[in-house]
């Protein structure tokens, strides 16, 4: 049964209302069910719609469909697969406005950011469609005169993907596009908080020519679906983006059948500003890195480490910029910040702020939730956050910039590396030698030098330490979905 708030549906104002699918997508069929999970708009708590609450049986069906579709999809010429991905990219871009409105409604991010994410998501489809044709193997000089060694790259097989709510489209295409380009088939479980972006992508994928069973989406409660995806022997590869705790648990479950595993997990990004930095650029970088998506990105600056000589000036300018942020419902005019995803996220932000303040931090702006409906929090700046405050040791995932003072480069590097996370990091300095020293010394998969925005489909994205395994995007991202096969060819002596 479908339920939704009529006003919310009208406010969506989709040019193509059928892009909002309230059904899972399995083996080329839209699957509904009696039990559903409602999807709400975090800006006001109203119900946008519902998706079926599927479980073990339907997930097994989706895996079977992907398994059956694999041989034919893998056997197609890479150029064929590339042509379908190209059409899919064009359809996503053609429906950019609708997809962005849907995303803002289910996730809360400002409409301009949603439009940016749709283009970013489409970029992965375009990029990997192009890369499909370049999955080159290698010829290795033989170790004996009568031997030849060839290395082939072949698709791993059925891929299971589990994705988070914070980038409801891009986190999907960053996995699905390289998998399909490589010749794999996919079963995806999107976040139950933001399934509509995923389902709209699937509809456009079908229109682009993806055959039945090649890309499947199962909606429902995470645990029963996850149990199948991590244990079914037909699944060759498991790829996950989400929290570190859930990722570790699911990766462990995958080892029973020795699946290939990729993990994109949480971060604790240091954002380091040296005295010699361009102050304006550093403040703009901090705004982009910290407050994008209401502070809910895995690469968000989590700790702002600022050198003593520039500390007060940076704090003042940042506070002025933060006070000017327009916070509001993205479907109701231009905004810079939306609501948080849910009440749990609000609680975490409040807990981190209270803990920092109890430890001696000062509040320069913000600090409170507001509004009578929805999950709204004021953009916040704190100074003198103690190094061991929760804000510095856990991922806050909210609009809170906490400043920590440091004196020397060695101190900044030690503080930055003192964490089990290793996803993104940022450094602002105009000293070239220092930039290299920091760039090489930071124990992170990604370093932004004098920029707060680092994500693109052409670069390898991913973490070290407990932030993940493997890389997404770039030509490296295709390798995550391919096996290397070595063929050692023995040659008979030439006839005399
Ligand atoms: P989450 O771990 O709660 O959920 C991620 C996904 O896992 C969701 O689809 C969820 O339904 C599913 N899930 C949860 N429990 C499961 C289970 N038992 N079995 C199967 N699936 C299960 O994370 P979230 O709150 O959706 O996302 C936020 C987190 O994601 C943050 O930690 C953020 O840093 C991280 N993230 C990382 C990257 C990256 O590229 N490294 C990108 C975006 C988000």
Short mmCIF file of C-alpha atoms and ligand atoms in Angstrom, two decimals:
data_model
loop_
_atom_site.label_atom_id
_atom_site.label_comp_id
_atom_site.label_asym_id
_atom_site.label_seq_id
_atom_site.Cartn_x
_atom_site.Cartn_y
_atom_site.Cartn_z
CA UNK A 1 0.00 0.00 0.00
CA UNK A 2 1.33 3.42 -0.89
CA UNK A 3 1.21 6.24 1.64
CA UNK A 4 2.50 9.74 1.36
CA UNK A 5 1.81 13.30 2.32
CA UNK A 6 -0.04 14.92 -0.58
CA UNK A 7 1.50 18.33 0.04
CA UNK A 8 5.02 16.89 -0.03
CA UNK A 9 4.34 15.07 -3.28
CA UNK A 10 3.00 18.26 -4.86
CA UNK A 11 5.99 20.25 -3.64
CA UNK A 12 8.33 17.86 -5.43
CA UNK A 13 6.93 19.15 -8.73
CA UNK A 14 8.76 16.55 -10.81
CA UNK A 15 8.66 17.01 -14.57
CA UNK A 16 8.61 13.22 -14.75
CA UNK A 17 6.64 12.05 -11.71
CA UNK A 18 7.33 8.39 -12.61
CA UNK A 19 10.94 8.88 -11.50
CA UNK A 20 9.67 8.44 -7.95
CA UNK A 21 9.46 4.63 -7.73
CA UNK A 22 7.91 2.95 -4.70
CA UNK A 23 9.12 -0.51 -5.66
CA UNK A 24 12.34 -2.49 -5.66
CA UNK A 25 13.97 -3.38 -8.99
CA UNK A 26 14.77 -7.06 -9.37
CA UNK A 27 15.46 -8.90 -12.63
CA UNK A 28 13.88 -6.15 -14.69
CA UNK A 29 10.64 -6.11 -12.66
CA UNK A 30 9.35 -3.50 -10.21
CA UNK A 31 8.63 -5.47 -7.05
CA UNK A 32 6.21 -4.26 -4.38
CA UNK A 33 5.22 -5.78 -1.06
CA UNK A 34 2.70 -5.43 1.74
CA UNK A 35 5.22 -4.35 4.34
CA UNK A 36 6.88 -1.03 3.59
CA UNK A 37 9.46 1.39 4.94
CA UNK A 38 8.35 5.01 4.87
CA UNK A 39 10.72 7.66 3.57
CA UNK A 40 10.43 11.06 5.22
CA UNK A 41 11.67 14.53 4.35
CA UNK A 42 14.09 15.56 7.12
CA UNK A 43 13.16 19.21 6.54
CA UNK A 44 9.69 18.65 7.99
CA UNK A 45 9.27 15.01 8.96
CA UNK A 46 6.52 14.45 6.38
CA UNK A 47 6.19 11.19 4.48
CA UNK A 48 7.34 11.36 0.86
CA UNK A 49 6.46 7.78 0.08
CA UNK A 50 7.41 4.23 0.90
CA UNK A 51 9.47 1.35 -0.46
CA UNK A 52 8.85 -2.35 0.08
CA UNK A 53 10.41 -3.95 3.15
CA UNK A 54 11.93 -6.94 1.39
CA UNK A 55 14.04 -9.61 3.04
CA UNK A 56 15.97 -12.82 2.56
CA UNK A 57 13.79 -14.41 -0.16
CA UNK A 58 13.79 -11.38 -2.44
CA UNK A 59 17.51 -10.81 -1.92
CA UNK A 60 18.21 -14.41 -2.89
CA UNK A 61 16.08 -13.79 -5.98
CA UNK A 62 18.08 -10.69 -6.86
CA UNK A 63 21.38 -12.55 -6.44
CA UNK A 64 20.06 -15.36 -8.65
CA UNK A 65 19.04 -12.81 -11.30
CA UNK A 66 22.44 -11.12 -11.22
CA UNK A 67 24.15 -14.50 -11.37
CA UNK A 68 22.09 -15.57 -14.39
CA UNK A 69 22.67 -12.25 -16.19
CA UNK A 70 26.43 -12.25 -15.62
CA UNK A 71 27.74 -14.49 -18.45
CA UNK A 72 25.96 -12.62 -21.24
CA UNK A 73 26.81 -9.18 -19.83
CA UNK A 74 30.46 -10.10 -19.32
CA UNK A 75 30.66 -11.53 -22.84
CA UNK A 76 29.52 -8.34 -24.52
CA UNK A 77 32.15 -6.19 -26.15
CA UNK A 78 33.36 -3.46 -23.80
CA UNK A 79 32.31 -0.98 -26.46
CA UNK A 80 28.70 -2.20 -26.17
CA UNK A 81 28.67 -1.82 -22.42
CA UNK A 82 30.26 1.61 -22.82
CA UNK A 83 27.51 2.72 -25.22
CA UNK A 84 24.81 1.80 -22.69
CA UNK A 85 26.66 3.60 -19.88
CA UNK A 86 26.99 6.66 -22.12
CA UNK A 87 23.23 6.68 -22.73
CA UNK A 88 22.63 6.27 -19.00
CA UNK A 89 24.93 9.23 -18.28
CA UNK A 90 23.03 11.37 -20.79
CA UNK A 91 19.65 10.40 -19.32
CA UNK A 92 20.82 11.22 -15.78
CA UNK A 93 22.02 14.63 -16.94
CA UNK A 94 18.80 15.22 -18.88
CA UNK A 95 16.79 14.57 -15.70
CA UNK A 96 19.18 16.41 -13.42
CA UNK A 97 16.58 18.81 -12.01
CA UNK A 98 14.11 16.07 -11.11
CA UNK A 99 16.78 13.87 -9.58
CA UNK A 100 18.07 16.81 -7.55
CA UNK A 101 14.60 17.68 -6.22
CA UNK A 102 14.02 14.08 -5.25
CA UNK A 103 17.38 14.00 -3.48
CA UNK A 104 16.80 17.25 -1.60
CA UNK A 105 13.41 15.97 -0.47
CA UNK A 106 14.65 12.63 0.86
CA UNK A 107 18.07 13.72 2.13
CA UNK A 108 17.76 17.42 2.97
CA UNK A 109 20.78 18.90 1.19
CA UNK A 110 20.43 22.30 -0.54
CA UNK A 111 19.10 22.05 -4.08
CA UNK A 112 22.29 23.48 -5.59
CA UNK A 113 24.30 20.78 -3.82
CA UNK A 114 21.87 18.11 -5.00
CA UNK A 115 22.29 19.32 -8.57
CA UNK A 116 26.04 19.17 -8.07
CA UNK A 117 25.79 15.63 -6.74
CA UNK A 118 23.68 14.46 -9.68
CA UNK A 119 26.34 15.75 -12.09
CA UNK A 120 29.08 14.16 -9.94
CA UNK A 121 27.15 10.87 -9.90
CA UNK A 122 26.66 11.03 -13.67
CA UNK A 123 30.39 11.73 -14.03
CA UNK A 124 31.21 8.26 -12.71
CA UNK A 125 28.91 6.67 -15.30
CA UNK A 126 30.53 8.67 -18.09
CA UNK A 127 34.10 8.05 -16.84
CA UNK A 128 33.77 4.31 -16.33
CA UNK A 129 31.92 3.85 -19.60
CA UNK A 130 35.01 5.33 -21.25
CA UNK A 131 37.37 3.24 -19.11
CA UNK A 132 35.50 0.02 -19.99
CA UNK A 133 37.40 -0.02 -23.28
CA UNK A 134 40.78 0.33 -21.57
CA UNK A 135 40.83 -2.63 -19.17
CA UNK A 136 44.20 -3.60 -20.55
CA UNK A 137 46.02 -6.69 -19.38
CA UNK A 138 49.75 -7.22 -19.72
CA UNK A 139 52.28 -9.39 -21.51
CA UNK A 140 55.23 -10.36 -19.32
CA UNK A 141 58.49 -11.59 -20.87
CA UNK A 142 58.58 -15.36 -20.28
CA UNK A 143 60.88 -16.80 -17.62
CA UNK A 144 61.98 -19.57 -20.01
CA UNK A 145 62.60 -19.52 -23.75
CA UNK A 146 59.56 -21.73 -24.41
CA UNK A 147 57.14 -19.87 -22.15
CA UNK A 148 54.91 -16.86 -22.69
CA UNK A 149 53.07 -15.10 -19.87
CA UNK A 150 49.87 -13.16 -20.39
CA UNK A 151 47.82 -11.36 -17.74
CA UNK A 152 44.11 -10.95 -18.43
CA UNK A 153 41.69 -8.72 -16.55
CA UNK A 154 38.28 -10.34 -16.14
CA UNK A 155 35.14 -9.19 -14.32
CA UNK A 156 34.91 -10.62 -10.79
CA UNK A 157 31.26 -11.71 -11.18
CA UNK A 158 28.24 -10.73 -9.12
CA UNK A 159 28.85 -7.59 -7.05
CA UNK A 160 26.85 -6.76 -3.91
CA UNK A 161 26.85 -3.06 -2.97
CA UNK A 162 25.61 -1.35 0.19
CA UNK A 163 25.51 2.44 0.26
CA UNK A 164 24.80 5.30 2.73
CA UNK A 165 22.31 8.15 2.79
CA UNK A 166 24.66 11.14 2.67
CA UNK A 167 25.30 10.97 -1.10
CA UNK A 168 22.24 9.06 -2.29
CA UNK A 169 23.28 9.02 -5.97
CA UNK A 170 27.06 9.41 -6.20
CA UNK A 171 27.91 6.65 -3.72
CA UNK A 172 25.88 4.33 -5.94
CA UNK A 173 27.30 5.24 -9.33
CA UNK A 174 30.86 5.25 -7.91
CA UNK A 175 30.38 1.49 -7.40
CA UNK A 176 27.80 0.45 -9.98
CA UNK A 177 29.36 2.22 -12.98
CA UNK A 178 32.81 0.57 -12.67
CA UNK A 179 31.21 -2.79 -11.87
CA UNK A 180 29.00 -2.69 -14.96
CA UNK A 181 31.83 -1.31 -17.10
CA UNK A 182 34.03 -4.23 -16.05
CA UNK A 183 31.32 -6.72 -17.05
CA UNK A 184 29.99 -7.49 -13.56
CA UNK A 185 26.34 -7.55 -12.55
CA UNK A 186 25.12 -5.85 -9.37
CA UNK A 187 22.72 -6.22 -6.45
CA UNK A 188 22.47 -2.93 -4.57
CA UNK A 189 21.02 -2.22 -1.15
CA UNK A 190 20.69 1.57 -0.84
CA UNK A 191 20.17 3.28 2.51
CA UNK A 192 16.60 2.85 3.74
CA UNK A 193 16.62 6.60 4.44
CA UNK A 194 17.24 7.61 0.80
CA UNK A 195 16.12 4.85 -1.59
CA UNK A 196 14.32 7.06 -4.11
CA UNK A 197 17.47 8.46 -5.74
CA UNK A 198 18.71 4.89 -6.28
CA UNK A 199 15.43 3.71 -7.77
CA UNK A 200 15.24 6.69 -10.14
CA UNK A 201 18.76 5.87 -11.34
CA UNK A 202 17.65 2.28 -11.99
CA UNK A 203 14.70 3.43 -14.08
CA UNK A 204 16.99 5.57 -16.22
CA UNK A 205 19.45 2.67 -16.45
CA UNK A 206 16.72 0.50 -17.86
CA UNK A 207 15.80 3.20 -20.37
CA UNK A 208 19.46 3.38 -21.37
CA UNK A 209 19.40 -0.32 -22.23
CA UNK A 210 20.71 -2.20 -19.18
CA UNK A 211 19.35 -5.75 -19.59
CA UNK A 212 17.17 -7.38 -16.92
CA UNK A 213 19.17 -8.73 -13.98
CA UNK A 214 22.30 -6.69 -14.69
CA UNK A 215 21.48 -4.03 -12.06
CA UNK A 216 19.12 -4.95 -9.22
CA UNK A 217 18.00 -2.95 -6.19
CA UNK A 218 16.63 -4.56 -3.04
CA UNK A 219 14.96 -2.26 -0.50
CA UNK A 220 14.19 -3.10 3.09
CA UNK A 221 15.63 -3.47 6.56
CA UNK A 222 19.44 -3.79 6.41
CA UNK A 223 20.20 -6.93 8.43
CA UNK A 224 18.38 -9.68 6.48
CA UNK A 225 19.43 -8.26 3.12
CA UNK A 226 23.01 -7.82 4.33
CA UNK A 227 23.08 -11.39 5.64
CA UNK A 228 22.45 -12.75 2.15
CA UNK A 229 24.78 -10.35 0.37
CA UNK A 230 27.72 -11.14 2.67
CA UNK A 231 27.32 -14.94 2.72
CA UNK A 232 25.84 -16.10 -0.60
CA UNK A 233 28.64 -17.88 -2.49
CA UNK A 234 27.33 -16.52 -5.80
CA UNK A 235 28.34 -13.02 -4.71
CA UNK A 236 32.00 -12.61 -5.69
CA UNK A 237 32.59 -9.08 -4.47
CA UNK A 238 31.14 -7.00 -1.65
CA UNK A 239 31.54 -3.23 -1.76
CA UNK A 240 30.39 -1.03 1.10
CA UNK A 241 30.25 2.67 1.90
CA UNK A 242 29.13 3.67 5.36
CA UNK A 243 30.18 3.71 8.97
CA UNK A 244 33.34 1.99 10.16
CA UNK A 245 31.53 -0.19 12.69
CA UNK A 246 29.01 -1.60 10.19
CA UNK A 247 31.70 -1.97 7.52
CA UNK A 248 33.94 -4.03 9.79
CA UNK A 249 31.08 -6.33 10.75
CA UNK A 250 29.96 -6.92 7.14
CA UNK A 251 33.55 -7.39 5.91
CA UNK A 252 34.09 -10.05 8.58
CA UNK A 253 30.94 -11.86 7.42
CA UNK A 254 32.28 -11.84 3.85
CA UNK A 255 35.34 -13.86 4.83
CA UNK A 256 33.27 -17.05 5.22
CA UNK A 257 33.18 -17.22 1.43
CA UNK A 258 36.38 -15.19 0.84
CA UNK A 259 34.69 -12.43 -1.13
CA UNK A 260 36.66 -9.58 -2.59
CA UNK A 261 35.87 -6.62 -0.31
CA UNK A 262 36.07 -2.85 -0.80
CA UNK A 263 35.27 -0.52 2.09
CA UNK A 264 34.73 3.25 2.12
CA UNK A 265 34.30 4.05 5.80
CA UNK A 266 34.26 6.97 8.18
CA UNK A 267 36.90 9.66 8.52
CA UNK A 268 38.21 12.15 11.06
CA UNK A 269 39.70 14.72 8.73
CA UNK A 270 42.19 17.24 10.06
CA UNK A 271 42.04 20.66 8.40
CA UNK A 272 45.39 22.30 9.12
CA UNK A 273 45.95 26.03 8.67
CA UNK A 274 49.49 27.38 9.01
CA UNK A 275 50.42 31.00 9.81
CA UNK A 276 51.68 31.45 6.25
CA UNK A 277 48.37 30.36 4.65
CA UNK A 278 46.25 32.57 2.40
CA UNK A 279 43.65 33.39 5.05
CA UNK A 280 40.77 33.97 2.63
CA UNK A 281 41.46 30.73 0.79
CA UNK A 282 41.71 28.84 4.08
CA UNK A 283 38.37 30.20 5.31
CA UNK A 284 36.67 29.39 2.01
CA UNK A 285 38.23 25.93 2.05
CA UNK A 286 36.97 25.36 5.59
CA UNK A 287 33.46 26.47 4.64
CA UNK A 288 33.39 24.09 1.68
CA UNK A 289 34.91 21.19 3.54
CA UNK A 290 33.09 21.59 6.84
CA UNK A 291 29.60 22.84 5.99
CA UNK A 292 28.85 21.13 2.66
CA UNK A 293 25.96 18.69 3.09
CA UNK A 294 25.37 20.17 6.58
CA UNK A 295 28.67 18.67 7.72
CA UNK A 296 27.58 15.17 6.75
CA UNK A 297 30.33 14.04 4.39
CA UNK A 298 32.99 11.43 5.09
CA UNK A 299 35.65 13.91 3.94
CA UNK A 300 34.30 16.78 6.07
CA UNK A 301 36.90 18.69 8.06
CA UNK A 302 36.29 17.20 11.49
CA UNK A 303 39.07 19.02 13.38
CA UNK A 304 40.32 22.47 12.44
CA UNK A 305 43.95 22.71 13.60
CA UNK A 306 45.05 26.34 13.35
CA UNK A 307 48.50 27.76 14.08
CA UNK A 308 48.74 30.27 16.91
CA UNK A 309 49.74 33.27 14.78
CA UNK A 310 46.66 33.13 12.55
CA UNK A 311 44.26 31.54 15.04
CA UNK A 312 42.26 34.61 16.14
CA UNK A 313 41.96 36.08 12.65
CA UNK A 314 40.87 32.72 11.22
CA UNK A 315 38.30 32.23 13.99
CA UNK A 316 36.81 35.66 13.43
CA UNK A 317 36.54 35.37 9.65
CA UNK A 318 35.19 31.86 9.79
CA UNK A 319 32.56 32.90 12.32
CA UNK A 320 31.43 35.78 10.12
CA UNK A 321 31.06 33.46 7.14
CA UNK A 322 29.19 30.87 9.20
CA UNK A 323 26.77 33.48 10.56
CA UNK A 324 25.90 34.38 6.96
CA UNK A 325 24.91 30.84 5.96
CA UNK A 326 21.31 30.55 4.78
CA UNK A 327 19.76 27.59 6.56
CA UNK A 328 16.47 26.29 5.22
CA UNK A 329 14.39 23.86 3.20
CA UNK A 330 16.11 23.35 -0.14
CA UNK A 331 12.80 23.09 -1.99
CA UNK A 332 11.81 26.58 -0.82
CA UNK A 333 14.48 28.85 -2.34
CA UNK A 334 18.26 29.21 -2.27
CA UNK A 335 19.95 27.76 0.82
CA UNK A 336 23.46 26.89 1.99
CA UNK A 337 22.51 24.37 4.63
CA UNK A 338 19.67 21.94 5.17
CA UNK A 339 18.47 19.82 8.09
CA UNK A 340 20.42 16.92 9.54
CA UNK A 341 19.36 13.47 8.41
CA UNK A 342 17.50 12.42 11.56
CA UNK A 343 17.06 12.85 15.32
CA UNK A 344 20.00 10.57 16.08
CA UNK A 345 22.29 12.89 14.14
CA UNK A 346 21.01 15.89 16.15
CA UNK A 347 21.67 14.03 19.39
CA UNK A 348 25.24 13.24 18.37
CA UNK A 349 25.98 16.85 17.45
CA UNK A 350 24.58 18.08 20.77
CA UNK A 351 26.55 15.47 22.70
CA UNK A 352 29.80 16.49 20.99
CA UNK A 353 29.21 20.19 21.62
CA UNK A 354 28.30 19.65 25.30
CA UNK A 355 31.40 17.52 25.77
CA UNK A 356 33.68 20.16 24.17
CA UNK A 357 32.15 23.00 26.17
CA UNK A 358 32.47 20.99 29.39
CA UNK A 359 36.17 20.59 28.52
CA UNK A 360 36.63 24.36 28.19
CA UNK A 361 35.72 25.16 24.55
CA UNK A 362 34.14 28.52 23.78
CA UNK A 363 31.12 29.03 21.52
CA UNK A 364 31.49 31.74 18.84
CA UNK A 365 28.19 31.10 17.08
CA UNK A 366 25.39 28.54 16.86
CA UNK A 367 25.14 25.60 19.23
CA UNK A 368 21.41 24.85 19.28
CA UNK A 369 18.73 22.92 17.47
CA UNK A 370 15.77 24.96 16.25
CA UNK A 371 12.41 24.67 14.48
CA UNK A 372 9.21 22.94 15.44
CA UNK A 373 9.44 20.22 12.79
CA UNK A 374 12.40 18.75 10.95
CA UNK A 375 15.91 18.18 12.25
CA UNK A 376 17.50 21.62 12.21
CA UNK A 377 20.73 22.68 13.84
CA UNK A 378 22.47 26.05 13.82
CA UNK A 379 25.84 26.18 12.04
CA UNK A 380 28.31 26.32 14.89
CA UNK A 381 31.87 27.47 15.58
CA UNK A 382 33.73 26.47 18.75
CA UNK A 383 37.21 27.60 19.78
CA UNK A 384 39.82 26.04 22.02
CA UNK A 385 38.38 22.56 21.73
CA UNK A 386 40.46 20.24 23.96
CA UNK A 387 42.47 17.69 21.92
CA UNK A 388 40.71 14.75 23.57
CA UNK A 389 37.16 16.11 23.15
CA UNK A 390 34.71 13.81 21.32
CA UNK A 391 34.65 16.41 18.55
CA UNK A 392 38.31 15.58 17.83
CA UNK A 393 38.30 11.83 18.26
CA UNK A 394 34.97 10.81 16.66
CA UNK A 395 33.35 11.72 13.36
CA UNK A 396 30.79 14.44 14.34
CA UNK A 397 28.85 14.43 11.04
CA UNK A 398 27.22 17.79 11.62
CA UNK A 399 27.66 21.53 11.09
CA UNK A 400 30.15 22.13 13.89
CA UNK A 401 33.59 23.64 13.27
CA UNK A 402 35.81 23.07 16.31
CA UNK A 403 39.13 24.96 16.37
CA UNK A 404 42.26 23.59 18.04
CA UNK A 405 45.37 25.76 18.47
CA UNK A 406 48.85 24.45 17.63
CA UNK A 407 52.34 25.97 17.68
CA UNK A 408 54.68 23.92 15.48
CA UNK A 409 54.50 21.88 12.27
CA UNK A 410 55.61 18.74 14.11
CA UNK A 411 52.84 19.22 16.65
CA UNK A 412 50.22 19.65 13.89
CA UNK A 413 51.37 16.51 12.09
CA UNK A 414 51.36 14.45 15.29
CA UNK A 415 47.86 15.63 16.22
CA UNK A 416 46.58 15.02 12.70
CA UNK A 417 47.89 11.44 12.61
CA UNK A 418 46.75 10.54 16.11
CA UNK A 419 43.62 8.68 15.00
CA UNK A 420 42.62 5.28 13.60
CA UNK A 421 40.91 7.04 10.70
CA UNK A 422 42.80 7.88 7.50
CA UNK A 423 40.43 9.16 4.83
CA UNK A 424 40.81 12.86 3.90
CA UNK A 425 43.07 15.59 5.26
CA UNK A 426 43.66 19.23 4.34
CA UNK A 427 46.62 21.59 4.62
CA UNK A 428 46.73 25.32 3.94
CA UNK A 429 50.22 26.82 3.58
CA UNK A 430 52.11 28.89 1.02
CA UNK A 431 55.43 27.24 1.87
CA UNK A 432 56.18 24.69 -0.86
CA UNK A 433 58.58 22.64 1.27
CA UNK A 434 56.11 22.45 4.10
CA UNK A 435 53.33 21.47 1.69
CA UNK A 436 55.42 18.51 0.51
CA UNK A 437 56.47 17.53 4.04
CA UNK A 438 52.89 17.57 5.24
CA UNK A 439 51.56 15.91 2.09
CA UNK A 440 53.98 13.03 2.51
CA UNK A 441 53.69 12.82 6.30
CA UNK A 442 49.91 12.76 6.66
CA UNK A 443 48.66 9.19 7.14
CA UNK A 444 45.60 9.62 4.92
CA UNK A 445 44.41 8.30 1.59
CA UNK A 446 43.76 11.85 0.38
CA UNK A 447 45.37 15.23 1.03
CA UNK A 448 43.87 18.54 -0.10
CA UNK A 449 46.63 21.15 -0.42
CA UNK A 450 45.18 24.65 -0.34
CA UNK A 451 41.74 23.35 -1.28
CA UNK A 452 38.75 22.10 0.66
CA UNK A 453 37.16 20.27 -2.27
CA UNK A 454 38.94 17.14 -3.49
CA UNK A 455 36.34 14.75 -4.92
CA UNK A 456 36.20 13.98 -8.63
CA UNK A 457 35.59 10.90 -10.73
CA UNK A 458 39.06 11.13 -12.26
CA UNK A 459 40.99 10.74 -8.97
CA UNK A 460 41.32 7.71 -6.67
CA UNK A 461 39.11 8.21 -3.62
CA UNK A 462 39.60 6.12 -0.49
CA UNK A 463 41.11 5.71 2.92
CA UNK A 464 43.93 3.98 4.77
CA UNK A 465 44.03 2.64 8.35
CA UNK A 466 40.44 1.98 9.51
CA UNK A 467 38.89 4.27 6.89
CA UNK A 468 38.77 1.60 4.25
CA UNK A 469 40.11 -0.79 1.70
CA UNK A 470 40.47 -0.11 -2.00
CA UNK A 471 39.82 2.95 -4.14
CA UNK A 472 36.85 4.32 -6.06
CA UNK A 473 36.97 6.56 -9.12
CA UNK A 474 39.85 6.95 -11.60
CA UNK A 475 41.32 4.04 -13.58
CA UNK A 476 42.20 2.41 -10.26
CA UNK A 477 38.49 2.17 -9.49
CA UNK A 478 37.93 -0.26 -12.36
CA UNK A 479 40.52 -2.69 -11.00
CA UNK A 480 38.37 -3.19 -7.89
CA UNK A 481 35.90 -5.08 -10.09
CA UNK A 482 38.39 -7.15 -12.09
CA UNK A 483 40.41 -10.23 -11.30
CA UNK A 484 43.88 -10.76 -12.69
CA UNK A 485 44.29 -14.06 -14.45
CA UNK A 486 47.73 -15.23 -15.45
CA UNK A 487 48.12 -17.60 -18.38
CA UNK A 488 51.48 -19.28 -18.72
CA UNK A 489 51.75 -20.64 -22.25
CA UNK A 490 54.18 -23.43 -23.02
CA UNK A 491 55.36 -23.51 -26.65
CA UNK A 492 56.37 -26.65 -28.48
CA UNK A 493 59.74 -26.49 -30.28
CA UNK A 494 59.50 -25.21 -33.84
CA UNK A 495 59.22 -28.06 -36.41
CA UNK A 496 62.48 -28.80 -38.21
P1 LIG B 1 25.74 3.12 8.10
O1 LIG B 1 26.95 2.28 8.30
O2 LIG B 1 24.79 3.25 9.21
O3 LIG B 1 24.90 2.59 6.87
C1 LIG B 1 25.50 2.40 5.60
C2 LIG B 1 24.70 1.36 4.87
O4 LIG B 1 24.83 0.13 5.57
C3 LIG B 1 23.20 1.65 4.79
O5 LIG B 1 22.71 1.20 3.55
C4 LIG B 1 22.64 0.79 5.90
O6 LIG B 1 21.30 0.44 5.70
C5 LIG B 1 23.55 -0.41 5.79
N1 LIG B 1 23.58 -1.27 6.96
C6 LIG B 1 23.57 -0.93 8.26
N2 LIG B 1 23.58 -2.05 9.02
C7 LIG B 1 23.61 -3.11 8.18
C8 LIG B 1 23.64 -4.51 8.33
N3 LIG B 1 23.63 -5.09 9.52
N4 LIG B 1 23.66 -5.29 7.21
C9 LIG B 1 23.66 -4.73 5.99
N5 LIG B 1 23.65 -3.41 5.78
C10 LIG B 1 23.63 -2.60 6.87
O7 LIG B 1 26.28 4.54 7.60
P2 LIG B 1 25.40 5.82 7.21
O8 LIG B 1 24.96 6.47 8.47
O9 LIG B 1 24.39 5.47 6.18
O10 LIG B 1 26.50 6.72 6.48
C11 LIG B 1 27.34 7.57 7.15
C12 LIG B 1 28.72 6.95 7.27
O11 LIG B 1 29.22 6.65 5.97
C13 LIG B 1 29.74 7.89 7.86
O12 LIG B 1 30.55 7.19 8.76
C14 LIG B 1 30.54 8.34 6.65
O13 LIG B 1 31.85 8.77 6.96
C15 LIG B 1 30.55 7.14 5.83
N6 LIG B 1 30.82 7.46 4.43
C16 LIG B 1 32.02 7.12 3.91
C17 LIG B 1 32.32 7.46 2.60
C18 LIG B 1 33.65 7.11 1.99
O14 LIG B 1 33.76 7.21 0.79
N7 LIG B 1 34.64 6.69 2.76
C19 LIG B 1 31.38 8.15 1.83
C20 LIG B 1 30.16 8.47 2.39
C21 LIG B 1 29.89 8.12 3.70
#
